[in-house]
Short mmCIF file of C-alpha atoms in Angstrom, two decimals:
data_model
loop_
_atom_site.label_atom_id
_atom_site.label_comp_id
_atom_site.label_asym_id
_atom_site.label_seq_id
_atom_site.Cartn_x
_atom_site.Cartn_y
_atom_site.Cartn_z
CA MET M 1 28.60 21.73 9.23
CA ALA M 2 27.49 24.79 7.32
CA GLN M 3 24.05 24.78 5.76
CA VAL M 4 24.72 27.84 3.61
CA THR M 5 27.74 29.22 1.83
CA VAL M 6 27.50 33.00 1.78
CA ILE M 7 29.63 34.22 -1.11
CA ILE M 8 30.93 37.77 -1.25
CA ALA M 9 32.70 39.08 -4.33
CA ALA M 10 34.58 42.16 -3.17
CA PHE M 11 36.25 44.91 -5.16
CA ASN M 12 37.41 48.10 -3.42
CA ALA M 13 34.89 47.45 -0.64
CA GLU M 14 37.04 48.43 2.32
CA ALA M 15 34.41 50.82 3.68
CA THR M 16 31.45 48.41 3.58
CA LEU M 17 32.85 44.90 3.85
CA ASP M 18 32.89 44.75 7.67
CA ALA M 19 29.12 45.25 7.87
CA ALA M 20 28.44 42.71 5.13
CA ILE M 21 30.57 40.00 6.75
CA ALA M 22 29.17 40.67 10.21
CA SER M 23 25.61 40.29 8.92
CA ALA M 24 26.47 37.00 7.24
CA LEU M 25 28.08 35.58 10.38
CA ALA M 26 25.09 36.70 12.48
CA GLN M 27 22.72 34.36 10.61
CA THR M 28 20.76 31.94 12.81
CA VAL M 29 21.73 28.92 10.67
CA PRO M 30 25.28 27.54 10.34
CA VAL M 31 27.13 29.38 7.57
CA GLU M 32 30.50 29.55 5.91
CA VAL M 33 31.46 32.91 4.42
CA VAL M 34 33.67 32.81 1.33
CA ILE M 35 35.11 36.15 0.26
CA VAL M 36 36.87 36.57 -3.07
CA ASP M 37 38.82 39.79 -3.41
CA ASP M 38 38.79 40.82 -7.06
CA CYS M 39 42.24 42.41 -7.12
CA SER M 40 41.21 45.45 -5.08
CA THR M 41 43.44 48.50 -4.90
CA ASP M 42 42.35 49.53 -1.39
CA GLY M 43 42.31 47.67 1.94
CA THR M 44 39.58 45.19 1.04
CA LEU M 45 41.83 42.16 1.25
CA THR M 46 43.24 43.27 4.60
CA VAL M 47 39.73 43.64 6.03
CA ALA M 48 38.72 40.19 4.74
CA LYS M 49 41.84 38.48 6.08
CA ALA M 50 41.33 40.05 9.49
CA TRP M 51 37.93 38.36 9.70
CA ALA M 52 39.39 35.01 8.56
CA ASP M 53 42.10 35.26 11.23
CA ARG M 54 39.56 35.51 14.03
CA ASP M 55 36.65 33.39 12.74
CA PRO M 56 37.14 29.92 11.20
CA ARG M 57 33.86 30.26 9.31
CA VAL M 58 35.45 32.84 7.02
CA CYS M 59 37.64 31.90 4.04
CA VAL M 60 39.35 34.43 1.80
CA PHE M 61 40.70 34.09 -1.72
CA SER M 62 42.27 36.68 -3.99
CA GLN M 63 42.01 36.94 -7.76
CA PRO M 64 45.35 37.49 -9.55
CA VAL M 65 43.73 40.01 -11.91
CA ASN M 66 40.42 41.88 -11.79
CA SER M 67 37.98 39.51 -13.50
CA GLY M 68 34.55 40.78 -12.45
CA PRO M 69 31.86 39.52 -10.07
CA SER M 70 30.92 36.45 -12.13
CA ALA M 71 34.41 34.98 -12.00
CA ALA M 72 34.76 35.86 -8.31
CA ARG M 73 31.45 34.22 -7.44
CA ASN M 74 32.28 31.12 -9.46
CA ARG M 75 35.53 30.78 -7.55
CA ALA M 76 33.73 31.19 -4.23
CA ILE M 77 31.27 28.45 -5.19
CA ALA M 78 34.09 26.15 -6.31
CA GLU M 79 35.97 26.69 -3.04
CA SER M 80 32.96 25.80 -0.84
CA ASP M 81 30.59 22.91 -0.27
CA ALA M 82 27.48 23.84 1.77
CA PRO M 83 24.24 22.57 0.18
CA TRP M 84 22.80 26.07 -0.17
CA ILE M 85 24.46 29.13 -1.72
CA ALA M 86 23.56 32.74 -0.94
CA VAL M 87 25.07 35.76 -2.66
CA LEU M 88 25.73 38.86 -0.58
CA ASP M 89 27.04 41.97 -2.27
CA SER M 90 29.97 43.50 -0.44
CA ASP M 91 28.08 46.74 0.24
CA ASP M 92 24.82 45.11 1.38
CA ARG M 93 23.78 43.23 4.52
CA MET M 94 21.25 40.72 5.83
CA GLU M 95 19.06 40.53 8.92
CA PRO M 96 19.86 37.53 11.19
CA ASP M 97 16.84 35.32 10.42
CA ARG M 98 16.86 35.76 6.64
CA LEU M 99 18.59 32.54 5.60
CA ALA M 100 16.70 30.44 8.15
CA SER M 101 13.41 31.73 6.70
CA LEU M 102 14.45 30.97 3.14
CA ILE M 103 15.68 27.45 4.00
CA LYS M 104 12.38 26.71 5.72
CA LEU M 105 10.48 27.75 2.58
CA ALA M 106 12.81 25.78 0.32
CA ASP M 107 12.39 22.62 2.38
CA SER M 108 8.60 22.91 2.65
CA HIS M 109 8.15 23.53 -1.10
CA SER M 110 10.98 21.34 -2.46
CA ALA M 111 12.41 24.45 -4.11
CA ASP M 112 15.73 24.91 -5.89
CA PHE M 113 15.76 28.72 -5.58
CA VAL M 114 14.02 30.93 -3.02
CA ALA M 115 14.11 34.70 -3.51
CA ASP M 116 12.72 37.30 -1.14
CA ASP M 117 11.74 40.79 -2.25
CA LEU M 118 14.62 43.07 -1.28
CA TRP M 119 14.66 46.11 0.92
CA LYS M 120 16.35 49.11 -0.69
CA LEU M 121 17.89 51.84 1.43
CA LEU M 122 19.61 54.97 0.21
CA GLU M 123 23.12 55.28 1.60
CA GLY M 124 23.01 57.36 4.78
CA ALA M 125 19.23 57.21 5.12
CA ALA M 126 17.46 56.06 8.27
CA PRO M 127 16.49 52.34 8.31
CA THR M 128 12.82 53.32 8.50
CA GLU M 129 13.10 54.86 5.03
CA ARG M 130 13.72 51.57 3.27
CA THR M 131 11.45 50.55 0.39
CA ARG M 132 10.77 47.26 -1.38
CA LEU M 133 12.40 46.43 -4.71
CA LEU M 134 9.33 44.84 -6.30
CA GLY M 135 6.66 45.96 -3.87
CA ASP M 136 3.86 43.75 -5.13
CA VAL M 137 4.95 40.39 -3.72
CA ALA M 138 2.54 38.78 -1.24
CA GLY M 139 2.80 35.32 0.27
CA VAL M 140 4.75 32.72 -1.71
CA ALA M 141 4.59 32.32 -5.48
CA THR M 142 6.29 29.93 -7.89
CA LEU M 143 7.89 31.72 -10.83
CA SER M 144 7.99 30.32 -14.34
CA ALA M 145 10.83 31.17 -16.72
CA ALA M 146 8.48 33.39 -18.75
CA GLU M 147 7.31 35.27 -15.65
CA PHE M 148 10.87 35.83 -14.49
CA VAL M 149 12.11 37.15 -17.84
CA ALA M 150 9.02 39.37 -18.17
CA GLY M 151 9.72 40.61 -14.66
CA ASN M 152 13.02 42.02 -15.93
CA LEU M 153 11.50 44.25 -18.58
CA SER M 154 12.07 47.86 -17.59
CA ALA M 155 9.00 48.90 -19.54
CA ARG M 156 6.87 46.60 -17.40
CA ARG M 157 8.33 47.02 -13.91
CA GLY M 158 9.86 50.47 -14.12
CA GLY M 159 13.56 51.20 -14.08
CA ARG M 160 15.76 49.44 -11.49
CA SER M 161 12.98 47.23 -10.17
CA GLU M 162 13.81 44.14 -12.19
CA MET M 163 13.77 40.64 -10.72
CA GLY M 164 17.39 40.14 -11.77
CA PHE M 165 18.39 42.22 -8.74
CA LEU M 166 17.05 39.53 -6.39
CA LYS M 167 19.51 37.47 -4.35
CA PRO M 168 17.93 34.02 -3.99
CA LEU M 169 19.04 31.11 -1.89
CA MET M 170 20.31 28.60 -4.50
CA SER M 171 20.64 24.83 -4.43
CA ARG M 172 24.20 23.71 -5.06
CA LYS M 173 22.91 20.30 -6.11
CA PHE M 174 20.75 21.86 -8.85
CA LEU M 175 23.56 24.04 -10.18
CA GLU M 176 25.99 21.12 -10.27
CA LEU M 177 23.45 18.73 -11.83
CA HIS M 178 22.83 21.13 -14.72
CA GLU M 179 26.43 22.42 -14.91
CA LEU M 180 25.31 26.01 -14.37
CA SER M 181 27.50 28.87 -13.24
CA TYR M 182 27.82 32.62 -13.70
CA ALA M 183 28.93 33.70 -17.19
CA ASN M 184 32.46 34.92 -16.59
CA GLY M 185 32.32 37.54 -19.35
CA ILE M 186 29.31 39.34 -17.87
CA ARG M 187 30.11 42.05 -15.33
CA LEU M 188 26.62 43.54 -15.01
CA GLY M 189 23.34 41.64 -14.89
CA GLU M 190 25.07 38.30 -14.39
CA ASP M 191 22.43 37.29 -11.84
CA TYR M 192 19.59 37.63 -14.35
CA VAL M 193 21.32 35.34 -16.85
CA LEU M 194 22.01 32.60 -14.28
CA TYR M 195 18.46 32.69 -12.90
CA ALA M 196 16.91 32.61 -16.37
CA GLN M 197 19.10 29.69 -17.42
CA SER M 198 18.23 27.82 -14.23
CA LEU M 199 14.50 28.32 -14.77
CA MET M 200 14.83 27.08 -18.33
CA LYS M 201 16.47 23.95 -16.91
CA GLY M 202 13.41 23.37 -14.71
CA ALA M 203 14.38 25.01 -11.43
CA ARG M 204 11.55 25.38 -8.93
CA PHE M 205 11.92 29.08 -8.11
CA LEU M 206 9.94 30.64 -5.27
CA LEU M 207 9.36 34.34 -4.73
CA THR M 208 8.26 35.63 -1.35
CA GLU M 209 7.96 38.77 0.75
CA PRO M 210 11.03 40.47 2.25
CA ALA M 211 12.97 38.21 4.62
CA GLY M 212 15.76 40.63 5.44
CA TYR M 213 18.12 41.40 2.55
CA LEU M 214 19.05 45.09 2.70
CA ALA M 215 20.43 46.50 -0.55
CA ILE M 216 22.23 49.79 -0.04
CA VAL M 217 21.64 52.17 -2.95
CA ARG M 218 24.60 54.38 -3.77
CA PRO M 219 24.78 57.15 -6.39
CA GLY M 220 26.97 56.18 -9.32
CA SER M 221 26.97 52.45 -8.55
CA LEU M 222 27.64 50.07 -11.44
CA SER M 223 24.21 48.45 -11.09
CA GLY M 224 22.62 51.80 -11.84
CA SER M 225 24.50 52.27 -15.12
CA HIS M 226 24.57 50.27 -18.33
CA PRO M 227 27.89 50.22 -20.18
CA THR M 228 27.69 49.30 -23.88
CA GLU M 229 29.58 46.08 -23.17
CA ALA M 230 26.87 44.99 -20.72
CA HIS M 231 24.15 45.46 -23.33
CA THR M 232 26.15 43.40 -25.83
CA HIS M 233 26.57 40.53 -23.39
CA HIS M 234 22.85 40.49 -22.61
CA VAL M 235 21.92 40.47 -26.28
CA GLU M 236 24.25 37.50 -26.78
CA ALA M 237 22.79 35.71 -23.75
CA ALA M 238 19.23 36.28 -24.98
CA ARG M 239 20.20 35.00 -28.43
CA ALA M 240 21.63 31.83 -26.91
CA MET M 241 18.50 31.22 -24.82
CA LEU M 242 16.24 31.85 -27.84
CA ALA M 243 18.14 29.14 -29.72
CA ALA M 244 16.49 26.49 -27.53
CA HIS M 245 13.79 24.56 -29.41
CA ASP M 246 11.43 23.77 -26.53
CA LEU M 247 10.48 27.29 -25.42
CA SER M 248 6.91 28.16 -24.60
CA ARG M 249 5.30 30.96 -26.61
CA ASP M 250 5.26 33.26 -23.53
CA LEU M 251 8.92 32.62 -22.77
CA ARG M 252 9.99 33.22 -26.35
CA GLN M 253 8.07 36.51 -26.44
CA ALA M 254 9.56 37.63 -23.13
CA LEU M 255 13.11 36.79 -24.24
CA LYS M 256 12.64 38.70 -27.50
CA ALA M 257 11.27 41.71 -25.61
CA HIS M 258 14.20 41.60 -23.19
CA GLN M 259 16.63 41.39 -26.09
CA LEU M 260 15.09 44.47 -27.70
CA GLU M 261 15.50 46.46 -24.47
CA GLN M 262 19.25 45.95 -24.44
#
């Protein structure tokens, strides 16, 4: 039985999907890999189905219309059942022991989310040239909601080093208990919103040193740009979170600052 569902939302990822899937299947804990093709116009679906044909751990679904990563991830979660969920972008990859390391931390600290600082690598660069996303993470720390939101302020961390880029191991039980999922209307920064909402619901969220997630940085990628629509969705999300009546002073200040940055 799988311990982790690795979910991959894929759109026009024909060139990178093989490496992503291979890295997920190479994990040293039992996994199921659920790929949702978001109505790609290239050979993404063909690549995914080829893996499913030769490995029973791989399941593939296809969206009828392009709906964005949130909807694709929500479908992958709904179509799976392992107790832990790990998101893998279709152009990234993981080292074999990553998920085992994160599960061990989650079990020893009774955590709902465990995030490791990511390795970033420019497309085409040598593996030795990788750098850390956050860079200042040492040991294991427990994040509060206020610390997480503050960690997403560009003015504080510097551009493109926000904690919302992290890819934590997530407890399915916690998400189901609190009826949490990705906001379908958000196509950029959807991770930040889900993590912030989870922390506000009391998630025990650990942050630790790199365990082996390799994020490939490509010029012109969507995560490096900020369409007007994305800003609008984040302002709306911040407004909804600020409407809660039991926020700490630090969390309220951080949410307001994040809202102003949008």
